[in-house]
Amino acid sequence: MSKAVSRIPSSTLTSLLPRALNPHVAVVDLVATHLAAAADDVDEAKPVDLARLLPYLGHDELTAVVLRAGHSHPLPTLRFLLALPPSIQPSPQHLAFLAHSLASCSHFSHALDALSHLARLHPGHDALPTLLLASPTAPHPSLPGLLVKALLRHARLRDAFRAALRAAAAGAPPDAAAFNALLAALSRAGRFDELWAARAAMGRAGVRPDARTFNILVAALCRGEDAERAQGFLEELEEQGFEPDVVTYNTLLAGYCRRGRLQDALRLFDVMPHRRVPPDLVSHTILMDGLCKAWRLNDARRMFDRMVQSGLCPDAVAYSVLIAGYCNVGRLREARSLLMEMVGSGLSAVAYALKVVIEGHAKVGKLLTCLNMVAPLRKCGVVIPSQGYSCLIGALCDDMRPNAARGLLQWMVEDGHSPRVQMYNMIVDCFCRCDNPKEALDVKAEMISREVKPDYDTYQALITCLCRLGRSLDGQSVMLELIQSGSQPNEAICASLVCGFCKEGDPDRAELIVKSFVLDFQIHCNESYNALMRTYCETRSTAESLALQDRMLELGFVPNSETCRSIIYGLSKGLG
């Protein structure tokens, strides 16, 4: 008998208890009471001790909680469900019911959260039928639109599209805002066939489009390389009584300019005032950009002046478009003048324009002119962008002017920028190419003092320079520092050191370097091997050269044509 009882599930046994003693019933009462208290006073309500309740919480208990508290206290109920551990999660029906209750209370953002969690927790579930059946009466009219938005929030564009069309066909279409979100997402994804299908479903369902709908559709036509249809579409909308706003016209202007139809854009621009839509700052800027890209800089400048004369104040984008246009055609004087005008107007967002001007000067090598522009700007409190500093420092290094580059680096630090190791390396390499290792080593020390760790490029430039200048022992010390930093030298460093010691008449030390690289780093550098053999054959006896060759063979080096030439030279020298 005891064995038979032990096989009865505990849930069955507890169901036999009186209601007052049944823990599963008690836990529902406890949670429902807590949720009611939480709805009355959020600050005073104490959290439910989930750890103690979990053994008694299952799907049936959650359903009972949702039915008891979800209608009158939907928000605390939703928070309770979302706090549950992964082992016990709310079902789609629970979340759909709460979404309906929240929408009925005008808590639309929280209803969207509930549907968003439904999409996240149950990604394979078809939520639309569940949502439409979530209420014994008609579902709240906002729910289909909220479902579409929730699916879009999780980047489930195809599911959102299908849900919108099915909801519209079922007589419960999403609202205009949800359709707009869907149309915009389809346009961004370049899925234009589905976009127009959604627009048709919107019309069949009787959902009235708004200004945003038409702006999205015009933008889609332009993005879909169908700007010709966009103009006809615009006229069709006007015939239907829709009055396009400035956003609509700006979208069409941008589409024309992108397609290279500049004359059509200019004609539309001139028509706008007659249609009681005066061009705004964006309209002027779009056309200025199109004129600049068509190399019509004088017309772009006239458009800029026309914008100012109409009472519009140019912003940083408008200035930057014209400045970039001037720089692209090499009209740097006008670009500088416009930049100074921009700074004088008090605009703070000058970083992009300043970077463009600096790059334009660096491109044609007018570095002194650029420095003479940058210096007074800094004195006026203008912060030079880090990209501008990087461009100018790189140009100065290419022009073999490392001291000027180092001065700019100091300005960069003073302006609050943190130069990266690549910028320091440009200056180190430039000093090394100018045979000035002392300054290069100073820059390396400066890097370390500013907590910028030198990398392999830093050390290789220094080692190569020191060995080339007859300071191979110093180069070897730098290599040891490289190894201590956790990096491993390569063949280029080995060749620099070996060739340097050979050039300085110390082939014995060069041989030690070759041996060390083989044994410590498993690097067989043929250039170093040949340089060492050549030096031995030129300065030592034939016997010593052949003995070196034997030692090299033991290290794993294989003679090549250059090695043979060196040995033949040594033998002929000995015979002579």
Short mmCIF file of N, CA, C and O in Angstrom, two decimals, residues 374-419:
data_model
loop_
_atom_site.label_atom_id
_atom_site.label_comp_id
_atom_site.label_asym_id
_atom_site.label_seq_id
_atom_site.Cartn_x
_atom_site.Cartn_y
_atom_site.Cartn_z
N VAL A 374 45.81 76.70 -38.63
CA VAL A 374 45.47 75.96 -37.43
C VAL A 374 45.88 76.71 -36.17
O VAL A 374 45.14 76.75 -35.18
N ALA A 375 47.06 77.33 -36.18
CA ALA A 375 47.59 78.00 -34.98
C ALA A 375 46.64 79.08 -34.44
O ALA A 375 46.29 79.06 -33.25
N PRO A 376 46.17 80.03 -35.28
CA PRO A 376 45.25 81.04 -34.72
C PRO A 376 43.90 80.46 -34.31
O PRO A 376 43.26 80.97 -33.38
N LEU A 377 43.46 79.40 -34.99
CA LEU A 377 42.20 78.79 -34.59
C LEU A 377 42.30 78.22 -33.18
O LEU A 377 41.36 78.35 -32.37
N ARG A 378 43.44 77.60 -32.86
CA ARG A 378 43.63 77.08 -31.51
C ARG A 378 43.62 78.19 -30.48
O ARG A 378 43.06 78.05 -29.40
N LYS A 379 44.23 79.33 -30.84
CA LYS A 379 44.25 80.46 -29.92
C LYS A 379 42.85 81.02 -29.67
O LYS A 379 42.57 81.59 -28.61
N CYS A 380 41.97 80.83 -30.66
CA CYS A 380 40.58 81.30 -30.51
C CYS A 380 39.72 80.28 -29.76
O CYS A 380 38.51 80.50 -29.59
N GLY A 381 40.33 79.18 -29.34
CA GLY A 381 39.58 78.18 -28.57
C GLY A 381 38.94 77.10 -29.39
O GLY A 381 38.16 76.29 -28.86
N VAL A 382 39.25 77.04 -30.71
CA VAL A 382 38.70 75.99 -31.55
C VAL A 382 39.50 74.71 -31.32
O VAL A 382 40.73 74.71 -31.43
N VAL A 383 38.81 73.62 -31.01
CA VAL A 383 39.48 72.33 -30.80
C VAL A 383 39.67 71.65 -32.15
O VAL A 383 38.70 71.37 -32.86
N ILE A 384 40.90 71.40 -32.51
CA ILE A 384 41.20 70.72 -33.76
C ILE A 384 40.84 69.24 -33.60
O ILE A 384 41.23 68.60 -32.62
N PRO A 385 40.08 68.65 -34.53
CA PRO A 385 39.69 67.24 -34.38
C PRO A 385 40.90 66.32 -34.49
O PRO A 385 41.88 66.64 -35.16
N SER A 386 40.82 65.20 -33.83
CA SER A 386 41.95 64.26 -33.84
C SER A 386 42.26 63.76 -35.24
O SER A 386 43.42 63.54 -35.59
N GLN A 387 41.19 63.60 -36.09
CA GLN A 387 41.45 63.16 -37.47
C GLN A 387 42.25 64.20 -38.24
O GLN A 387 43.09 63.86 -39.07
N GLY A 388 41.97 65.49 -37.96
CA GLY A 388 42.74 66.54 -38.61
C GLY A 388 44.20 66.52 -38.18
O GLY A 388 45.11 66.67 -39.02
N TYR A 389 44.44 66.35 -36.89
CA TYR A 389 45.81 66.24 -36.40
C TYR A 389 46.51 65.05 -37.05
O TYR A 389 47.66 65.14 -37.49
N SER A 390 45.83 63.92 -37.10
CA SER A 390 46.43 62.72 -37.66
C SER A 390 46.83 62.93 -39.12
O SER A 390 47.93 62.55 -39.54
N CYS A 391 45.94 63.56 -39.88
CA CYS A 391 46.22 63.81 -41.30
C CYS A 391 47.42 64.73 -41.45
O CYS A 391 48.32 64.48 -42.26
N LEU A 392 47.47 65.79 -40.66
CA LEU A 392 48.54 66.78 -40.79
C LEU A 392 49.87 66.21 -40.30
O LEU A 392 50.93 66.44 -40.93
N ILE A 393 49.85 65.46 -39.22
CA ILE A 393 51.07 64.84 -38.72
C ILE A 393 51.61 63.84 -39.75
O ILE A 393 52.82 63.79 -40.02
N GLY A 394 50.72 63.04 -40.35
CA GLY A 394 51.16 62.10 -41.37
C GLY A 394 51.77 62.82 -42.57
O GLY A 394 52.79 62.37 -43.12
N ALA A 395 51.16 63.94 -42.98
CA ALA A 395 51.70 64.69 -44.12
C ALA A 395 53.07 65.28 -43.80
O ALA A 395 53.98 65.29 -44.64
N LEU A 396 53.24 65.80 -42.59
CA LEU A 396 54.54 66.36 -42.19
C LEU A 396 55.61 65.26 -42.15
O LEU A 396 56.76 65.50 -42.53
N CYS A 397 55.23 64.08 -41.68
CA CYS A 397 56.20 62.98 -41.66
C CYS A 397 56.56 62.55 -43.08
O CYS A 397 57.73 62.25 -43.37
N ASP A 398 55.58 62.51 -43.97
CA ASP A 398 55.88 62.19 -45.36
C ASP A 398 56.80 63.24 -45.98
O ASP A 398 57.60 62.93 -46.88
N ASP A 399 56.69 64.47 -45.50
CA ASP A 399 57.52 65.56 -46.00
C ASP A 399 58.85 65.64 -45.25
O ASP A 399 59.58 66.63 -45.41
N MET A 400 59.12 64.64 -44.39
CA MET A 400 60.38 64.55 -43.64
C MET A 400 60.57 65.76 -42.73
O MET A 400 61.65 66.33 -42.62
N ARG A 401 59.52 66.10 -42.02
CA ARG A 401 59.58 67.23 -41.07
C ARG A 401 59.11 66.73 -39.71
O ARG A 401 58.03 67.08 -39.22
N PRO A 402 59.94 65.89 -39.06
CA PRO A 402 59.49 65.26 -37.81
C PRO A 402 59.35 66.22 -36.65
O PRO A 402 58.51 66.01 -35.77
N ASN A 403 60.18 67.28 -36.59
CA ASN A 403 60.08 68.22 -35.47
C ASN A 403 58.74 68.95 -35.49
O ASN A 403 58.11 69.14 -34.44
N ALA A 404 58.30 69.37 -36.69
CA ALA A 404 56.99 70.02 -36.79
C ALA A 404 55.88 69.04 -36.42
O ALA A 404 54.90 69.40 -35.74
N ALA A 405 56.03 67.79 -36.84
CA ALA A 405 55.03 66.77 -36.49
C ALA A 405 54.99 66.56 -34.98
O ALA A 405 53.90 66.42 -34.39
N ARG A 406 56.14 66.56 -34.34
CA ARG A 406 56.17 66.37 -32.89
C ARG A 406 55.53 67.57 -32.17
O ARG A 406 54.84 67.40 -31.16
N GLY A 407 55.74 68.75 -32.72
CA GLY A 407 55.08 69.92 -32.14
C GLY A 407 53.57 69.81 -32.23
O GLY A 407 52.84 70.16 -31.28
N LEU A 408 53.07 69.34 -33.36
CA LEU A 408 51.63 69.15 -33.50
C LEU A 408 51.11 68.09 -32.54
O LEU A 408 50.00 68.19 -32.01
N LEU A 409 51.93 67.07 -32.30
CA LEU A 409 51.53 66.03 -31.35
C LEU A 409 51.34 66.64 -29.96
O LEU A 409 50.41 66.27 -29.24
N GLN A 410 52.21 67.57 -29.61
CA GLN A 410 52.08 68.24 -28.32
C GLN A 410 50.79 69.06 -28.26
O GLN A 410 50.08 69.06 -27.25
N TRP A 411 50.48 69.77 -29.36
CA TRP A 411 49.22 70.51 -29.43
C TRP A 411 48.03 69.56 -29.25
O TRP A 411 47.06 69.89 -28.57
N MET A 412 48.15 68.42 -29.89
CA MET A 412 47.07 67.44 -29.82
C MET A 412 46.80 67.01 -28.38
O MET A 412 45.65 66.91 -27.94
N VAL A 413 47.87 66.75 -27.64
CA VAL A 413 47.73 66.36 -26.23
C VAL A 413 47.13 67.51 -25.43
O VAL A 413 46.26 67.32 -24.58
N GLU A 414 47.60 68.74 -25.70
CA GLU A 414 47.09 69.91 -24.98
C GLU A 414 45.60 70.13 -25.25
O GLU A 414 44.88 70.66 -24.40
N ASP A 415 45.13 69.73 -26.44
CA ASP A 415 43.72 69.88 -26.78
C ASP A 415 42.85 68.79 -26.19
O ASP A 415 41.64 68.75 -26.44
N GLY A 416 43.45 67.88 -25.43
CA GLY A 416 42.66 66.85 -24.76
C GLY A 416 42.54 65.54 -25.51
O GLY A 416 41.83 64.63 -25.06
N HIS A 417 43.22 65.42 -26.65
CA HIS A 417 43.18 64.16 -27.39
C HIS A 417 44.21 63.19 -26.81
O HIS A 417 45.19 63.60 -26.19
N SER A 418 43.99 61.93 -27.06
CA SER A 418 44.93 60.89 -26.64
C SER A 418 45.49 60.21 -27.89
O SER A 418 44.83 59.33 -28.46
N PRO A 419 46.67 60.62 -28.33
CA PRO A 419 47.23 60.03 -29.56
C PRO A 419 47.42 58.54 -29.40
O PRO A 419 47.84 58.04 -28.35
#
